[in-house]
Tab-separated table of C-alpha atoms and ligand atoms in Angstrom:
chain	number	residue	atom	x	y	z
A	1	MET	CA	12.209	-106.389	90.019
A	2	LEU	CA	13.659	-103.094	88.808
A	3	THR	CA	14.553	-102.993	85.102
A	4	ILE	CA	17.130	-100.463	83.926
A	5	TYR	CA	17.011	-99.734	80.198
A	6	GLY	CA	20.297	-98.582	78.685
A	7	VAL	CA	23.870	-99.706	78.121
A	8	TYR	CA	26.705	-98.658	80.436
A	9	LYS	CA	28.078	-96.378	77.697
A	10	SER	CA	25.141	-93.985	77.984
A	11	ARG	CA	23.535	-91.823	80.672
A	12	ALA	CA	22.371	-95.109	82.201
A	13	SER	CA	25.891	-95.284	83.728
A	14	ARG	CA	24.530	-92.953	86.438
A	15	LEU	CA	21.984	-95.511	87.486
A	16	TYR	CA	24.497	-98.365	87.409
A	17	TRP	CA	26.840	-96.284	89.608
A	18	LEU	CA	23.969	-95.713	92.056
A	19	ALA	CA	23.199	-99.458	92.037
A	20	GLU	CA	26.839	-100.125	93.012
A	21	GLU	CA	26.576	-97.516	95.804
A	22	LEU	CA	23.316	-98.856	97.239
A	23	GLY	CA	23.539	-102.542	96.306
A	24	PHE	CA	19.990	-102.896	95.008
A	25	ALA	CA	19.114	-105.657	92.517
A	26	PHE	CA	18.115	-104.884	88.953
A	27	ARG	CA	17.726	-106.397	85.508
A	28	LYS	CA	19.698	-104.688	82.749
A	29	GLU	CA	17.966	-104.247	79.376
A	30	PRO	CA	20.914	-103.281	77.134
A	31	VAL	CA	19.245	-100.682	74.907
A	32	ILE	CA	21.916	-99.028	72.733
A	33	GLN	CA	21.728	-95.547	71.178
A	34	ALA	CA	20.166	-95.772	67.692
A	35	ARG	CA	22.864	-93.482	66.300
A	36	LYS	CA	25.392	-96.239	66.985
A	37	VAL	CA	23.483	-98.771	64.866
A	38	ALA	CA	23.767	-98.786	61.034
A	39	ASN	CA	20.092	-99.585	60.455
A	40	PRO	CA	18.241	-99.302	63.776
A	41	LEU	CA	14.973	-100.620	62.361
A	42	ALA	CA	16.434	-103.682	60.585
A	43	ALA	CA	15.025	-107.018	61.743
A	44	ASP	CA	18.446	-108.110	63.041
A	45	ALA	CA	19.341	-104.751	64.657
A	46	PRO	CA	20.248	-104.877	68.350
A	47	LEU	CA	17.711	-103.458	70.810
A	48	ASN	CA	18.100	-99.698	70.397
A	49	THR	CA	16.433	-96.383	71.172
A	50	LYS	CA	14.363	-96.560	67.942
A	51	THR	CA	13.157	-100.133	68.483
A	52	PRO	CA	9.331	-99.946	68.736
A	53	SER	CA	9.248	-102.016	71.963
A	54	PHE	CA	11.600	-99.493	73.604
A	55	LEU	CA	9.683	-96.486	72.215
A	56	ALA	CA	6.670	-97.931	74.047
A	57	VAL	CA	8.713	-97.482	77.261
A	58	ASN	CA	10.157	-94.050	76.437
A	59	PRO	CA	8.532	-92.324	73.459
A	60	MET	CA	11.421	-89.802	73.578
A	61	GLY	CA	13.667	-92.613	72.310
A	62	GLN	CA	16.317	-92.016	74.950
A	63	VAL	CA	18.022	-94.018	77.659
A	64	PRO	CA	17.969	-94.441	80.548
A	65	ALA	CA	14.472	-95.445	81.557
A	66	ILE	CA	13.348	-97.702	84.365
A	67	ASP	CA	10.409	-99.939	85.103
A	68	ASP	CA	10.119	-100.383	88.848
A	69	GLY	CA	7.295	-102.864	89.390
A	70	GLY	CA	5.139	-101.118	86.783
A	71	LEU	CA	6.257	-97.552	87.544
A	72	VAL	CA	7.966	-96.381	84.359
A	73	LEU	CA	10.249	-93.364	84.715
A	74	THR	CA	12.526	-91.509	82.332
A	75	GLU	CA	15.043	-88.637	82.815
A	76	SER	CA	18.203	-89.905	84.472
A	77	LEU	CA	18.455	-87.240	87.187
A	78	ALA	CA	14.828	-87.694	88.278
A	79	ILE	CA	15.380	-91.455	88.386
A	80	LEU	CA	18.496	-90.963	90.529
A	81	LEU	CA	16.580	-88.973	93.132
A	82	TYR	CA	13.660	-91.423	93.055
A	83	LEU	CA	15.913	-94.451	93.615
A	84	ALA	CA	17.976	-92.675	96.308
A	85	LYS	CA	14.807	-91.756	98.195
A	86	LYS	CA	13.374	-95.231	97.752
A	87	HIS	CA	16.445	-96.886	99.283
A	88	GLY	CA	17.248	-94.166	101.829
A	89	GLY	CA	20.573	-93.650	103.582
A	90	PRO	CA	23.140	-90.856	103.284
A	91	LEU	CA	22.852	-90.465	99.505
A	92	ALA	CA	19.193	-89.441	99.868
A	93	PRO	CA	17.785	-86.186	101.265
A	94	ASN	CA	17.287	-86.088	105.062
A	95	ASP	CA	14.419	-83.625	104.954
A	96	LEU	CA	12.410	-81.366	102.666
A	97	ALA	CA	14.977	-78.534	102.793
A	98	GLU	CA	17.725	-80.893	101.643
A	99	GLU	CA	15.477	-82.265	98.949
A	100	GLY	CA	14.863	-78.724	97.738
A	101	ARG	CA	18.607	-78.091	97.545
A	102	MET	CA	19.131	-81.389	95.744
A	103	LEU	CA	16.468	-80.541	93.177
A	104	GLN	CA	18.027	-77.113	92.703
A	105	TRP	CA	21.477	-78.542	91.949
A	106	LEU	CA	20.168	-81.373	89.784
A	107	PHE	CA	18.104	-78.949	87.678
A	108	TRP	CA	21.130	-76.647	87.516
A	109	GLY	CA	23.248	-79.570	86.304
A	110	ALA	CA	20.727	-80.503	83.617
A	111	THR	CA	20.142	-76.977	82.334
A	112	ALA	CA	23.282	-74.880	82.963
A	113	VAL	CA	25.962	-77.557	82.631
A	114	GLU	CA	24.932	-80.708	80.771
A	115	THR	CA	23.528	-78.819	77.800
A	116	VAL	CA	27.117	-77.610	77.247
A	117	THR	CA	29.296	-80.518	78.473
A	118	VAL	CA	27.372	-82.985	76.315
A	119	LEU	CA	28.600	-81.094	73.234
A	120	VAL	CA	32.159	-81.942	74.275
A	121	THR	CA	31.565	-85.679	74.502
A	122	GLN	CA	29.552	-85.657	71.269
A	123	GLY	CA	32.457	-83.847	69.582
A	124	ASP	CA	34.879	-86.441	71.012
A	125	GLU	CA	32.755	-89.191	69.460
A	126	LYS	CA	32.802	-87.500	66.032
A	127	GLY	CA	36.504	-86.545	66.222
A	128	GLU	CA	35.369	-82.939	65.902
A	129	TRP	CA	38.188	-81.372	67.944
A	130	LYS	CA	40.987	-82.436	65.602
A	131	THR	CA	40.487	-79.602	63.131
A	132	GLU	CA	41.224	-75.919	63.617
A	133	ALA	CA	37.522	-75.083	63.291
A	134	GLY	CA	36.751	-77.776	65.855
A	135	ARG	CA	39.302	-76.422	68.298
A	136	ALA	CA	37.812	-72.925	67.906
A	137	LYS	CA	34.364	-74.361	68.694
A	138	LEU	CA	35.789	-76.143	71.749
A	139	ALA	CA	37.220	-72.833	72.983
A	140	VAL	CA	33.751	-71.243	72.693
A	141	ILE	CA	32.320	-74.153	74.695
A	142	GLY	CA	35.033	-73.572	77.329
A	143	GLU	CA	33.947	-69.922	77.580
A	144	ALA	CA	30.311	-70.991	78.044
A	145	LEU	CA	31.321	-73.258	80.933
A	146	LYS	CA	33.174	-70.565	82.834
A	147	GLN	CA	30.122	-69.116	84.552
A	148	PRO	CA	28.536	-72.388	85.780
A	149	PHE	CA	31.919	-73.885	86.717
A	150	GLY	CA	32.766	-70.635	88.533
A	151	VAL	CA	29.518	-70.836	90.506
A	152	PHE	CA	30.243	-74.455	91.448
A	153	GLU	CA	33.864	-73.638	92.336
A	154	ALA	CA	32.655	-70.964	94.773
A	155	HIS	CA	30.026	-73.308	96.210
A	156	LEU	CA	32.661	-75.989	96.862
A	157	SER	CA	34.680	-73.553	98.997
A	158	THR	CA	32.195	-74.229	101.815
A	159	SER	CA	32.114	-78.029	101.588
A	160	ASP	CA	33.738	-80.985	99.818
A	161	TYR	CA	30.298	-81.950	98.476
A	162	THR	CA	27.300	-80.210	96.922
A	163	VAL	CA	24.558	-80.702	99.522
A	164	GLY	CA	24.581	-81.725	103.180
A	165	ASP	CA	28.375	-81.914	103.602
A	166	ARG	CA	28.444	-85.545	102.419
A	167	PHE	CA	28.475	-87.476	99.125
A	168	THR	CA	24.901	-87.655	97.860
A	169	VAL	CA	23.039	-88.612	94.727
A	170	VAL	CA	23.518	-85.002	93.572
A	171	ASP	CA	27.309	-85.381	93.498
A	172	LEU	CA	26.867	-88.637	91.593
A	173	GLY	CA	24.649	-87.011	88.954
A	174	LEU	CA	26.779	-83.872	88.639
A	175	ALA	CA	30.024	-85.879	88.482
A	176	GLU	CA	28.645	-87.782	85.489
A	177	ILE	CA	27.746	-84.479	83.827
A	178	VAL	CA	31.146	-82.847	84.474
A	179	ARG	CA	32.956	-86.066	83.418
A	180	TYR	CA	32.091	-85.243	79.802
A	181	VAL	CA	34.851	-82.611	79.714
A	182	GLN	CA	37.462	-84.633	81.596
A	183	GLY	CA	39.334	-85.547	78.420
A	184	HIS	CA	40.030	-81.809	77.937
A	185	PRO	CA	41.784	-80.623	81.140
A	186	GLU	CA	41.998	-77.076	79.764
A	187	LEU	CA	38.211	-76.796	80.261
A	188	LEU	CA	38.680	-77.438	83.989
A	189	GLN	CA	41.677	-75.147	84.296
A	190	GLY	CA	41.048	-72.456	86.913
A	191	PHE	CA	38.592	-74.675	88.786
A	192	PRO	CA	40.775	-76.631	91.239
A	193	ARG	CA	37.956	-77.370	93.671
A	194	VAL	CA	35.716	-78.726	90.914
A	195	THR	CA	38.621	-80.866	89.668
A	196	ALA	CA	39.355	-82.206	93.177
A	197	TRP	CA	35.634	-82.833	93.808
A	198	LEU	CA	35.362	-84.825	90.572
A	199	GLU	CA	38.388	-86.934	91.529
A	200	ARG	CA	36.896	-87.423	95.018
A	201	CYS	CA	33.620	-88.688	93.531
A	202	GLN	CA	35.390	-90.950	91.051
A	203	SER	CA	37.673	-92.429	93.742
A	204	ARG	CA	34.656	-94.168	95.282
A	205	PRO	CA	34.721	-97.970	94.958
A	206	ALA	CA	31.196	-97.893	93.489
A	207	PHE	CA	32.269	-95.583	90.660
A	208	LYS	CA	35.285	-97.787	89.933
A	209	ALA	CA	33.108	-100.925	89.891
A	210	MET	CA	30.693	-99.273	87.456
A	211	TRP	CA	33.559	-98.042	85.284
A	212	GLU	CA	35.113	-101.515	85.039
A	213	LYS	CA	31.791	-102.906	83.784
A	214	ARG	CA	31.446	-99.977	81.382
A	215	ASP	CA	34.920	-100.662	79.984
A	216	ALA	CA	34.103	-104.350	79.570
A	217	GLU	CA	30.798	-103.663	77.757
B	301	GSH	N1	17.626	-85.758	79.626
B	301	GSH	C1	17.731	-87.147	79.327
B	301	GSH	C2	18.696	-87.320	78.138
B	301	GSH	C3	18.821	-88.785	77.742
B	301	GSH	C4	19.677	-88.946	76.489
B	301	GSH	O1	19.899	-88.016	75.698
B	301	GSH	N2	20.144	-90.168	76.297
B	301	GSH	C5	20.947	-90.497	75.115
B	301	GSH	C6	22.050	-91.489	75.491
B	301	GSH	S1	23.211	-90.851	76.640
B	301	GSH	C7	20.083	-91.231	74.101
B	301	GSH	O2	19.360	-92.126	74.469
B	301	GSH	N3	20.177	-90.857	72.815
B	301	GSH	C8	19.430	-91.536	71.788
B	301	GSH	C9	20.255	-91.836	70.567
B	301	GSH	O3	21.388	-91.356	70.468
B	301	GSH	O4	19.745	-92.567	69.735
B	301	GSH	C10	18.215	-87.910	80.567
B	301	GSH	O5	19.007	-87.343	81.343
B	301	GSH	O6	17.802	-89.052	80.793
């Protein structure tokens, strides 16, 4: 049985969305981020990313991780591609060339986009954007996103989706990365195709099912 480590309100949401898309069974181990726990190492602390039993699974102390019949994997985007390939179908690559393109866009998402968009969601969590200094920082972040969002905007002029002219695991992963700025529409201003693509991805029943469970968590 596949075990997914991580609560819905974390990058594990990507894996839960994929599970809704593909319908595979899993066991959820609700590991919460240590930063959300007052004393993560206290005896009565909930299972969290600093709990020794979880560090034995992912020494990086981050969710998500999976254990698929003894195969332990970390890094959400790698796990997405692994699970998509394992279960097959339209979300997975059809051939090596498609897999190459998928890896390209997933690595691009992790390096050129998520490193920046994650700052937005972290700032949301801390209430950082309420001050003048915070708003100035957010504007700098918006500037940093212009190049990658511009590249994606141009790419989406040829297709509604990132690879293979259909919704794939790449769109799922990238949509979760771009979602981090969704609470700040000004950061998506000037990128109508990216905005429409994000709405298209999030209109899928599987995303909505995941989101309902995330809200209820
Ligand atoms: N590159 C990793 C990043 C994982 C990551 O940063 N996860 C966050 C939660 S979204 C985490 O576990 N943080 C630990 C903490 O805040 O204690 C991935 O994509 O899986």
